[in-house]
Short mmCIF file of C-alpha atoms and ligand atoms in Angstrom, two decimals:
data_model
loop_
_atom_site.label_atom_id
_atom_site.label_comp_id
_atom_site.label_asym_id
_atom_site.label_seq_id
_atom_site.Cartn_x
_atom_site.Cartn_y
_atom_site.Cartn_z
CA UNK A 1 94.40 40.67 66.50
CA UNK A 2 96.98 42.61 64.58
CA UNK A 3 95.02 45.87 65.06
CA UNK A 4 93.75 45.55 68.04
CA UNK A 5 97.73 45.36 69.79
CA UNK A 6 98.44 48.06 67.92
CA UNK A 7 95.36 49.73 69.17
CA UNK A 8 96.94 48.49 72.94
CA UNK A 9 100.30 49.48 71.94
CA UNK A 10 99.40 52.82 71.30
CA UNK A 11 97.19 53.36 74.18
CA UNK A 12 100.23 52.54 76.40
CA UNK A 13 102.53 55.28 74.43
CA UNK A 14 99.55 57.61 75.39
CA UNK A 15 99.74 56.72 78.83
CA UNK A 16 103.34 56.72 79.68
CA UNK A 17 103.39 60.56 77.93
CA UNK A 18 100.26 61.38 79.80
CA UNK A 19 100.03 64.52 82.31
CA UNK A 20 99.43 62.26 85.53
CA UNK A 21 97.04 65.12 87.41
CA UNK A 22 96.24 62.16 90.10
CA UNK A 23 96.37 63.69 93.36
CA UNK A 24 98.72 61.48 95.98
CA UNK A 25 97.08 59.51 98.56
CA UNK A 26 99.99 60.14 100.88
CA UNK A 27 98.47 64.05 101.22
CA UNK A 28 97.09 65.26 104.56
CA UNK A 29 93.33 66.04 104.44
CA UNK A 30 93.22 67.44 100.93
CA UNK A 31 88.81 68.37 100.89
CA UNK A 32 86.97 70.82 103.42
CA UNK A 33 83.69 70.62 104.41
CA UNK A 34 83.29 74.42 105.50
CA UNK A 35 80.92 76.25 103.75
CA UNK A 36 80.95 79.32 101.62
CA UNK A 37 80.22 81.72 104.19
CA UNK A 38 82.90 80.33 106.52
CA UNK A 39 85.39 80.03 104.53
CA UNK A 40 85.02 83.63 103.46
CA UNK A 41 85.00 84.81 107.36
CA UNK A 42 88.01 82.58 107.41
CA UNK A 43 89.56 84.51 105.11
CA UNK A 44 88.60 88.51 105.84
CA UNK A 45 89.14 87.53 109.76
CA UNK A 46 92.79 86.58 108.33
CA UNK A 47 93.11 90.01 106.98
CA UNK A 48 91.40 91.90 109.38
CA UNK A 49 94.29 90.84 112.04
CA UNK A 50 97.20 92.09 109.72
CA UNK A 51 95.24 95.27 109.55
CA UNK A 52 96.62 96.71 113.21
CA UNK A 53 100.29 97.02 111.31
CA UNK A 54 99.14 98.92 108.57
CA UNK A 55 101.15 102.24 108.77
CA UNK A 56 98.74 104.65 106.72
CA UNK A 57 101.03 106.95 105.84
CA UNK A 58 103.32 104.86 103.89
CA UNK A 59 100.58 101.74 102.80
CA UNK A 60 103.28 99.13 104.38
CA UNK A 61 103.33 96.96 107.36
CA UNK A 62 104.97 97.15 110.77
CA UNK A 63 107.12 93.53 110.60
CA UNK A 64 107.02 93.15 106.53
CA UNK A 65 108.95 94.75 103.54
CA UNK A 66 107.61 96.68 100.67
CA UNK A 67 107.25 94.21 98.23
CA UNK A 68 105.16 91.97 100.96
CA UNK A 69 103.14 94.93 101.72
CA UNK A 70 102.07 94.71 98.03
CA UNK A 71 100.95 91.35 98.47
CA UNK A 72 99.14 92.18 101.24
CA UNK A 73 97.29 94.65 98.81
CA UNK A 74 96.32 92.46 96.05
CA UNK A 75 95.10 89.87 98.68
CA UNK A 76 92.23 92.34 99.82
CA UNK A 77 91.30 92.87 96.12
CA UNK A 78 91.21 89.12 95.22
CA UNK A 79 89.29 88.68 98.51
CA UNK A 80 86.35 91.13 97.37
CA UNK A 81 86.31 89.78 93.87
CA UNK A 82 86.50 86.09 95.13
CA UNK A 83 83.73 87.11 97.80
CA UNK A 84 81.62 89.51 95.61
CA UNK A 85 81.59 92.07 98.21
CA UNK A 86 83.58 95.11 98.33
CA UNK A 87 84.67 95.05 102.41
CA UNK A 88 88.16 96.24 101.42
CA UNK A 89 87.71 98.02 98.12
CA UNK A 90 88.46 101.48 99.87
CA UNK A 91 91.26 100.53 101.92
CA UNK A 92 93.19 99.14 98.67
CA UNK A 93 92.21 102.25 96.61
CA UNK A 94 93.57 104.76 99.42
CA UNK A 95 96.56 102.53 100.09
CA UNK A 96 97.19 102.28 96.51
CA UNK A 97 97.17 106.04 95.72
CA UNK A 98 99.36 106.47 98.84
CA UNK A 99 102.21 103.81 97.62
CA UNK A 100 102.09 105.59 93.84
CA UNK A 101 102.51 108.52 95.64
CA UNK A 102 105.49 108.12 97.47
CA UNK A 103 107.14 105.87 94.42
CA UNK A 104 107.02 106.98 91.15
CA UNK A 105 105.75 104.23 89.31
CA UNK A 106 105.56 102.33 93.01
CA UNK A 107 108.96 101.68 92.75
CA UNK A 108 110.97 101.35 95.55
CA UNK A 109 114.22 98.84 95.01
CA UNK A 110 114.61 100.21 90.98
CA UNK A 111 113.98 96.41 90.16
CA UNK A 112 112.79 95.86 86.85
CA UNK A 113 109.47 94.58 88.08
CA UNK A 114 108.65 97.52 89.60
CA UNK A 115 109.82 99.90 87.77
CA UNK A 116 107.34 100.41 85.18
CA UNK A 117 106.19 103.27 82.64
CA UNK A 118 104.49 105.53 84.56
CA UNK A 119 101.10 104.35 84.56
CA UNK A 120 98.48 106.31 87.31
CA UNK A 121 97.59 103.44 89.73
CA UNK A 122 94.55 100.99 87.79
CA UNK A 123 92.63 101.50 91.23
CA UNK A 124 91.50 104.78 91.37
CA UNK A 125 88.60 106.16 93.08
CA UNK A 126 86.12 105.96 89.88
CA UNK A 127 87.10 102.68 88.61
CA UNK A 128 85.23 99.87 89.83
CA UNK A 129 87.33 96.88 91.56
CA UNK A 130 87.82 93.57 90.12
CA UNK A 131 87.86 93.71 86.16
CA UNK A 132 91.40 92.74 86.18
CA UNK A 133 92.78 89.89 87.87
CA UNK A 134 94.13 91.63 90.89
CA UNK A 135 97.72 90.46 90.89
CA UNK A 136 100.41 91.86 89.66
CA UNK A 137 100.13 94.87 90.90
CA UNK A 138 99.56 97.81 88.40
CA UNK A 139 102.73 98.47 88.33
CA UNK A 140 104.09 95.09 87.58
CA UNK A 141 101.92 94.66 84.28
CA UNK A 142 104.28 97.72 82.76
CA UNK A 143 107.57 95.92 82.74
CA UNK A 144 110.06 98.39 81.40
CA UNK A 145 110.59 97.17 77.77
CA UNK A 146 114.04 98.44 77.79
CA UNK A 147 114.51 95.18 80.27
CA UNK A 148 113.63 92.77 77.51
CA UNK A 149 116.14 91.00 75.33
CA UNK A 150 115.03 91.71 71.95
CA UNK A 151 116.14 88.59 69.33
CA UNK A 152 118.33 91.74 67.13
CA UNK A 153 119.89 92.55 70.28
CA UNK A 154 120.63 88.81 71.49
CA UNK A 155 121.94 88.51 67.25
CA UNK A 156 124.30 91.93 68.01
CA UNK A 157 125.63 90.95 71.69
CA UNK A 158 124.98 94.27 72.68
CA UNK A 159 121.76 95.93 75.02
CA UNK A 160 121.31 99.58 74.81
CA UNK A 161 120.62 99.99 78.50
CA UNK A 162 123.98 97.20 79.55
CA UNK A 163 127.39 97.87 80.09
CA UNK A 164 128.52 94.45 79.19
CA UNK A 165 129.21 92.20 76.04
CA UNK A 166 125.10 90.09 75.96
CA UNK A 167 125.38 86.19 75.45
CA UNK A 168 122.93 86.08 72.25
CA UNK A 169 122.93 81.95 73.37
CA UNK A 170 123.31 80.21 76.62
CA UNK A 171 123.37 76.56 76.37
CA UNK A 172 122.56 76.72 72.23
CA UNK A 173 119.40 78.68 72.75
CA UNK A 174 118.74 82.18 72.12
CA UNK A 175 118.90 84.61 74.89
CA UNK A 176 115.68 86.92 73.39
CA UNK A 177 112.85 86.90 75.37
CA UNK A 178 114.85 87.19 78.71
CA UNK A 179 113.99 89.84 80.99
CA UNK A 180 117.00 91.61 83.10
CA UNK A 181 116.35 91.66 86.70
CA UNK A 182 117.41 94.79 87.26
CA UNK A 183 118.07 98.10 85.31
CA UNK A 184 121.26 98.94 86.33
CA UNK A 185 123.81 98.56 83.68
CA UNK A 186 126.14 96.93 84.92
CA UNK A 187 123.69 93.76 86.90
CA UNK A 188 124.02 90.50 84.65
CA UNK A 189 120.98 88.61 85.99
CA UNK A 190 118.20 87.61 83.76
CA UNK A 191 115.43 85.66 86.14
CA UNK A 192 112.39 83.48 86.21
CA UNK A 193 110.34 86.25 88.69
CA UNK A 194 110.70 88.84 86.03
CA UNK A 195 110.98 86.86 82.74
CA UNK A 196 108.53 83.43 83.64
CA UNK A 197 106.46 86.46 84.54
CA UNK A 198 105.49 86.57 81.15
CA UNK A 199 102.06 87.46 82.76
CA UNK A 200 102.33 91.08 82.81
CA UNK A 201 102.79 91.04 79.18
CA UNK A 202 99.95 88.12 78.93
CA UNK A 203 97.49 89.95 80.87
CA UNK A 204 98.60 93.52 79.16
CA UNK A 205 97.81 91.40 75.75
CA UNK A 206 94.34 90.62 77.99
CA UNK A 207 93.39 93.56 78.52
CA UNK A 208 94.33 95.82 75.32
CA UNK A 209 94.04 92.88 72.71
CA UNK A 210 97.33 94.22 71.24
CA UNK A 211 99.45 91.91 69.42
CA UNK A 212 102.46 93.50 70.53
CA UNK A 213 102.45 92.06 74.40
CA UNK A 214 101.10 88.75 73.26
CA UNK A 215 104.39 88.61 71.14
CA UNK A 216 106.20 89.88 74.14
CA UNK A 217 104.69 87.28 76.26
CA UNK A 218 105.58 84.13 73.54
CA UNK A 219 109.08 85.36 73.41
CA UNK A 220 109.71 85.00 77.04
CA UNK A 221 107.42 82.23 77.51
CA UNK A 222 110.30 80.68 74.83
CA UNK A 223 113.04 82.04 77.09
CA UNK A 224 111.63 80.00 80.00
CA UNK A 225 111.17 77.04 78.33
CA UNK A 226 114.42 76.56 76.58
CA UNK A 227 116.55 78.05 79.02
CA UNK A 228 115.46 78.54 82.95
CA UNK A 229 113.08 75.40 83.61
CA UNK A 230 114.83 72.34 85.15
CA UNK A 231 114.29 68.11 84.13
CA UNK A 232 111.65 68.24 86.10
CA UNK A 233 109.39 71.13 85.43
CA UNK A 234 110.20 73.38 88.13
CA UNK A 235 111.52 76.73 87.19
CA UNK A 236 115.16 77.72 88.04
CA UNK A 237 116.15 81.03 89.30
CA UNK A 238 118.70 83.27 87.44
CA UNK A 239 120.46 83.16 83.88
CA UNK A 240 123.50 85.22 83.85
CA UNK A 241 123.30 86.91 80.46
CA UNK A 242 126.77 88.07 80.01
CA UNK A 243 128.75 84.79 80.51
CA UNK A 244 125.67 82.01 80.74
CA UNK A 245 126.48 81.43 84.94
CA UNK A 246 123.47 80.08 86.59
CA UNK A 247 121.71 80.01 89.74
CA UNK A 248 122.75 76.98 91.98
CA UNK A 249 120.55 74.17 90.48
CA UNK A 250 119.23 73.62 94.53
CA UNK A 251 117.52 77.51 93.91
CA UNK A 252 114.08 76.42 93.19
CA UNK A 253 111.57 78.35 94.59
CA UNK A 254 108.20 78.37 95.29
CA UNK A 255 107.49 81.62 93.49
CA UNK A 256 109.39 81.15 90.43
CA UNK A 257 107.14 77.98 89.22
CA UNK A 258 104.34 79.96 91.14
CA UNK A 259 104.38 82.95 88.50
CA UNK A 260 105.08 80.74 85.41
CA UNK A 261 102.23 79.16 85.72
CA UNK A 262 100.39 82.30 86.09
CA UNK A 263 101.72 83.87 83.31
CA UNK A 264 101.32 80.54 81.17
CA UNK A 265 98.07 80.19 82.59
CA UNK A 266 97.39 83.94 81.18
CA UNK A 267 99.09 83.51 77.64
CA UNK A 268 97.29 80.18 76.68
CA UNK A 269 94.28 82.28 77.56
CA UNK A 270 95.12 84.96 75.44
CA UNK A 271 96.66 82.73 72.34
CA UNK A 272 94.08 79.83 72.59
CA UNK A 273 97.88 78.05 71.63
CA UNK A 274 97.70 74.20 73.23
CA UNK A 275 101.18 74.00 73.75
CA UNK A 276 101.21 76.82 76.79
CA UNK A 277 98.58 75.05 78.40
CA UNK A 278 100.71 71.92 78.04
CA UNK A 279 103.63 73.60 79.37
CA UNK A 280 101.48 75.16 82.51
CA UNK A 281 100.46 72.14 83.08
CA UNK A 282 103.47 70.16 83.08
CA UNK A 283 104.80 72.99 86.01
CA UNK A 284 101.88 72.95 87.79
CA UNK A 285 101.75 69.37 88.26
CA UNK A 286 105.68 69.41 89.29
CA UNK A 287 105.20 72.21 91.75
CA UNK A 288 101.95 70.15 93.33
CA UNK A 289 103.58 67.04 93.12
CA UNK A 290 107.34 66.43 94.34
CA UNK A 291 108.18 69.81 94.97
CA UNK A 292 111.32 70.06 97.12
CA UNK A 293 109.11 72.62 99.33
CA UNK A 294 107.59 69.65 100.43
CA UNK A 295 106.82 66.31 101.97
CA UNK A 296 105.10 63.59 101.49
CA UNK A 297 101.83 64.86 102.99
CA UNK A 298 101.71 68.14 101.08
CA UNK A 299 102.39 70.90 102.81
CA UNK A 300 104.62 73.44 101.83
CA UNK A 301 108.17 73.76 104.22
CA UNK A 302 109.78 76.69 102.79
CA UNK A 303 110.04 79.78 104.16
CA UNK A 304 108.94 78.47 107.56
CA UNK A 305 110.61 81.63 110.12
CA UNK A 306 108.68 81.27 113.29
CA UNK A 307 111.58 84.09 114.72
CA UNK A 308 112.25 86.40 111.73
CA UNK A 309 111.24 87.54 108.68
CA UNK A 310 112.65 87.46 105.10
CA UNK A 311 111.96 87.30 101.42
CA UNK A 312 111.27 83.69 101.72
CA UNK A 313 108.75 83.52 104.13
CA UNK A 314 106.16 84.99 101.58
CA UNK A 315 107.65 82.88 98.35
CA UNK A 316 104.93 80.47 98.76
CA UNK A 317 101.76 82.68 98.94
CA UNK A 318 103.19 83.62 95.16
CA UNK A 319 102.84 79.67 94.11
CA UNK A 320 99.04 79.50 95.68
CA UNK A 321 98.30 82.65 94.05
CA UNK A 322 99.57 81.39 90.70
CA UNK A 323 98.17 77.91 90.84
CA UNK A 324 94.50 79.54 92.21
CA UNK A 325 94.57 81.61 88.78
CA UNK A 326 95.33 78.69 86.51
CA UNK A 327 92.48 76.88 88.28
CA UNK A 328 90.10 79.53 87.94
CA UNK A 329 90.88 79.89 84.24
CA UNK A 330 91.19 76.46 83.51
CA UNK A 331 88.66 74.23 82.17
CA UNK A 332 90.78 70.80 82.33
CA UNK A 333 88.73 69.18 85.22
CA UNK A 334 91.35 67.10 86.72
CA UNK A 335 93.93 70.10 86.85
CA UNK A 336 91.47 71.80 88.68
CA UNK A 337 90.88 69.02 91.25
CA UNK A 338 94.55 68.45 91.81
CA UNK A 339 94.94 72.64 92.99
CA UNK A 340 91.58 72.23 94.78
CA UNK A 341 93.09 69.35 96.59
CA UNK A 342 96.52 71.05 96.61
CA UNK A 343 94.84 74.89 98.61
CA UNK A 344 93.09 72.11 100.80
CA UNK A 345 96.02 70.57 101.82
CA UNK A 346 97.55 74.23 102.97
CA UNK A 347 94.10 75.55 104.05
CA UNK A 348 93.88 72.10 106.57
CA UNK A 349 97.59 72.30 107.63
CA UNK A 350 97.08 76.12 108.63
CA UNK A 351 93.88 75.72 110.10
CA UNK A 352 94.63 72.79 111.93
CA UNK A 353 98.06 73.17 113.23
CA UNK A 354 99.39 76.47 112.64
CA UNK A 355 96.28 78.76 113.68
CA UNK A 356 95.80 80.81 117.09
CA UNK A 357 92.57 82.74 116.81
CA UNK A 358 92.47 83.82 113.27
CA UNK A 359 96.83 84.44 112.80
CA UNK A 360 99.09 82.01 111.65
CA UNK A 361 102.41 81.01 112.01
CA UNK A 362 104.60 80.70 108.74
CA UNK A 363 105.71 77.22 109.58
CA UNK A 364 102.48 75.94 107.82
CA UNK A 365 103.04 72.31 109.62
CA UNK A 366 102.85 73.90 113.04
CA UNK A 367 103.00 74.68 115.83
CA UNK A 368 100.92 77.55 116.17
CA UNK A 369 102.40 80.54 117.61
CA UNK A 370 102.13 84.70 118.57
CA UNK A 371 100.92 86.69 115.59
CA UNK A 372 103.93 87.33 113.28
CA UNK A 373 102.92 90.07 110.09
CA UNK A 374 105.05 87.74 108.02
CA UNK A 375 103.08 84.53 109.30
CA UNK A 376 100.01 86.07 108.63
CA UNK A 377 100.59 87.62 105.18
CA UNK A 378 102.18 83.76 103.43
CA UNK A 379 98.63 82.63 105.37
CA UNK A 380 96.31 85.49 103.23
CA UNK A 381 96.35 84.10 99.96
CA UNK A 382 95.66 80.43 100.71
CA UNK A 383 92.53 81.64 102.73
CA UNK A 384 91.29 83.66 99.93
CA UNK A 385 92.09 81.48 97.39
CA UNK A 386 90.01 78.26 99.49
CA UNK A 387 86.59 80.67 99.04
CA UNK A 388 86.26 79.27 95.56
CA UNK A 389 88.84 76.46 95.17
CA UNK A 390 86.38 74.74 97.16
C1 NAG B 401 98.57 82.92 120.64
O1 NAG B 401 98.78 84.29 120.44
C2 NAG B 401 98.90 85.05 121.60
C3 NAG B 401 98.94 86.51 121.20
O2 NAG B 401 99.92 86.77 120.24
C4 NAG B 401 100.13 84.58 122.36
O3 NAG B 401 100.26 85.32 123.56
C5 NAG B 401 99.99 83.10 122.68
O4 NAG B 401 101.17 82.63 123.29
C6 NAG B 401 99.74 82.31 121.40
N1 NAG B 401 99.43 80.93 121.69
C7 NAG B 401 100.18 79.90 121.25
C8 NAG B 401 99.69 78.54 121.60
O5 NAG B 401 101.20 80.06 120.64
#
């Protein structure tokens, strides 16, 4: 008797701490019964009608900014990787070369994501498409290093390339590992889109094998945890690294949780360490699960603009893209039911109530409305993403 409540006791320990990857009843249609080859005419018919705002000359889109454009990009590579064909391998290479072209480094805004070490874009003409997980961008997986908090500097209060006194600690915990939004001496910010974007470093530590960017990758992975992730698992937005300021607690974003778990996703990969994969988990299952971008039935709110475009419209495209990575990488089972249930909800809600023809409207609960190129592009990833989540 005496062992067997203490078996019962500890059971119940293990299932109050356990990751609950149930998926809620209360979701709208969260399985498809379309097969393969629909889904992936689904999904190139989806980016064959943003293709009529493609300005050639500068690889951007009529209706969308720069940074959109380039997730308009890595949506036709994943798309011809997901679908094993290579429909749109050209159009990325020349589009590609064009964007390097005109921005060193395909840097337009001097934002620390972009601006990255003058690497020659990874899609050129001779290389074949889809070794490397298609997003970030090329550019994105050279994060300037000068960006990074190093733990000396955080010790010294001092960063070679800031103007202002560094917080080694916010909150108690060390500031190293952060990863300054910007270049510019005198900006403050350190944030969760460049630093929980450990995954350039992860997949740089992918592809080379060098222990330098897996380090790289820990440290920030570190930064996130201790310092820009909320009670609830959902990543916050900025750290300022001067005087500790934060982001109003009410900025949580789609994208922010959407490229932590990428990059978490990535560096348990590349580590085989348990507790990343613990820690991806834990944000994956908040950003599924009682997300403020949400309702009850599942599908995603923000950045709904049926008039206008802005940043925000696209946001959530970044969380699918993240969460369709972790499940292709994953081998827990139930995670990957939960973000196969999760793209279904999204790929229902679009098809169902937000579609005319093959565009979209970026109010993802509907109505449907006249193509919009920022509609269509949050609408690109969650089509591509349902050819193999399914
Ligand atoms: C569908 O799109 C067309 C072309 O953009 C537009 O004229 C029409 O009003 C749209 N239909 C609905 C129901 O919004």
């Amino acid at each position: 008797m005496y062992s067997k409540s203490i078996v019962v006791a500890l059971a119940l320990c293990g299932y109050a701490t356990a990751q609950d990857f149930g998926v809620p009843l209360s979701w709208r249609k969260f399985s498809n019964t379309r097969p393969l080859n629909e889904r992936i005419s689904i999904a190139q018919a989806a980016i064959n009608a943003i293709l009529p705002q493609l300005n050639s000359a500068t690889a951007e889109f009529n209706g969308i900014g720069f940074w959109q454009s380039g997730n308009v990009w890595s949506v036709l590579a994943n798309q011809d990787r997901i679908a094993g064909s290579t429909v749109n391998q050209a159009r990325v290479i020349a589009n590609l070369n064009t964007a390097f072209r005109l921005n060193a480094n395909y840097d337009k805004f001097h934002s620390t994501t972009t601006r990255c070490g003058g690497q020659r874009p990874r899609y050129m003409p001779t290389e074949p498409m889809g070794i490397l997980p298609c997003y970030p961008m090329p550019c994105l997986v050279n994060l300037k290093r000068s960006s990074v908090i190093t733990p000396a500097q955080a010790s010294a209060g001092r960063h070679p390339a800031k103007s202002f006194t560094l917080a080694g600690t916010c909150d108690g915990k060390s500031m190293a590992g952060g990863v300054f939004w910007r270049p510019t001496a005198d900006d403050q910010g350190v944030n969760s889109v460049t630093t929980g974007y450990a995954p350039p470093r992860s997949f740089l530590a992918e592809i080379t094998g060098d222990q330098k960017y897996t380090n790289a990758a820990i440290q920030s992975a570190n930064w996130m945890r201790s310092l820009n992730i909320n009670s609830k698992n959902l990543a916050l937005d900025t750290v300022n690294a001067h005087d500790c300021s934060r982001s109003p607690d009410g900025w949580i974003f789609t994208y922010n949780s959407g490229k932590l778990i990428e990059g978490l996703g990535v560096l348990s990969h590349v580590t085989g360490d348990n507790q990343w994969d613990t820690l991806m988990a834990n944000v994956l299952i908040a950003s599924t699960k009682g997300a403020p971008w949400q309702g009850s039935n599942g599908v995603i709110t923000e950045g709904s603009s049926p008039n206008s475009n802005n940043d925000g419209v696209s946001f959530k495209s970044v969380l699918i893209r993240g969460l369709h990575e972790a499940f292709e990488r994953s081998s827990n089972n139930d995670l990957r039911i939960l973000v196969h249930s999760y793209v279904d909800v999204q790929y229902n809600a679009l098809l169902d109530l937000a579609a005319n023809g093959s565009t979209y409207s970026s109010r993802w609960a509907g109505p449907p409305q006249g193509f919009t190129t920022w509609g269509q592009l949050a609408a690109l990833d969650v089509m591509t993403s349902a050819i193999n989540a399914n």
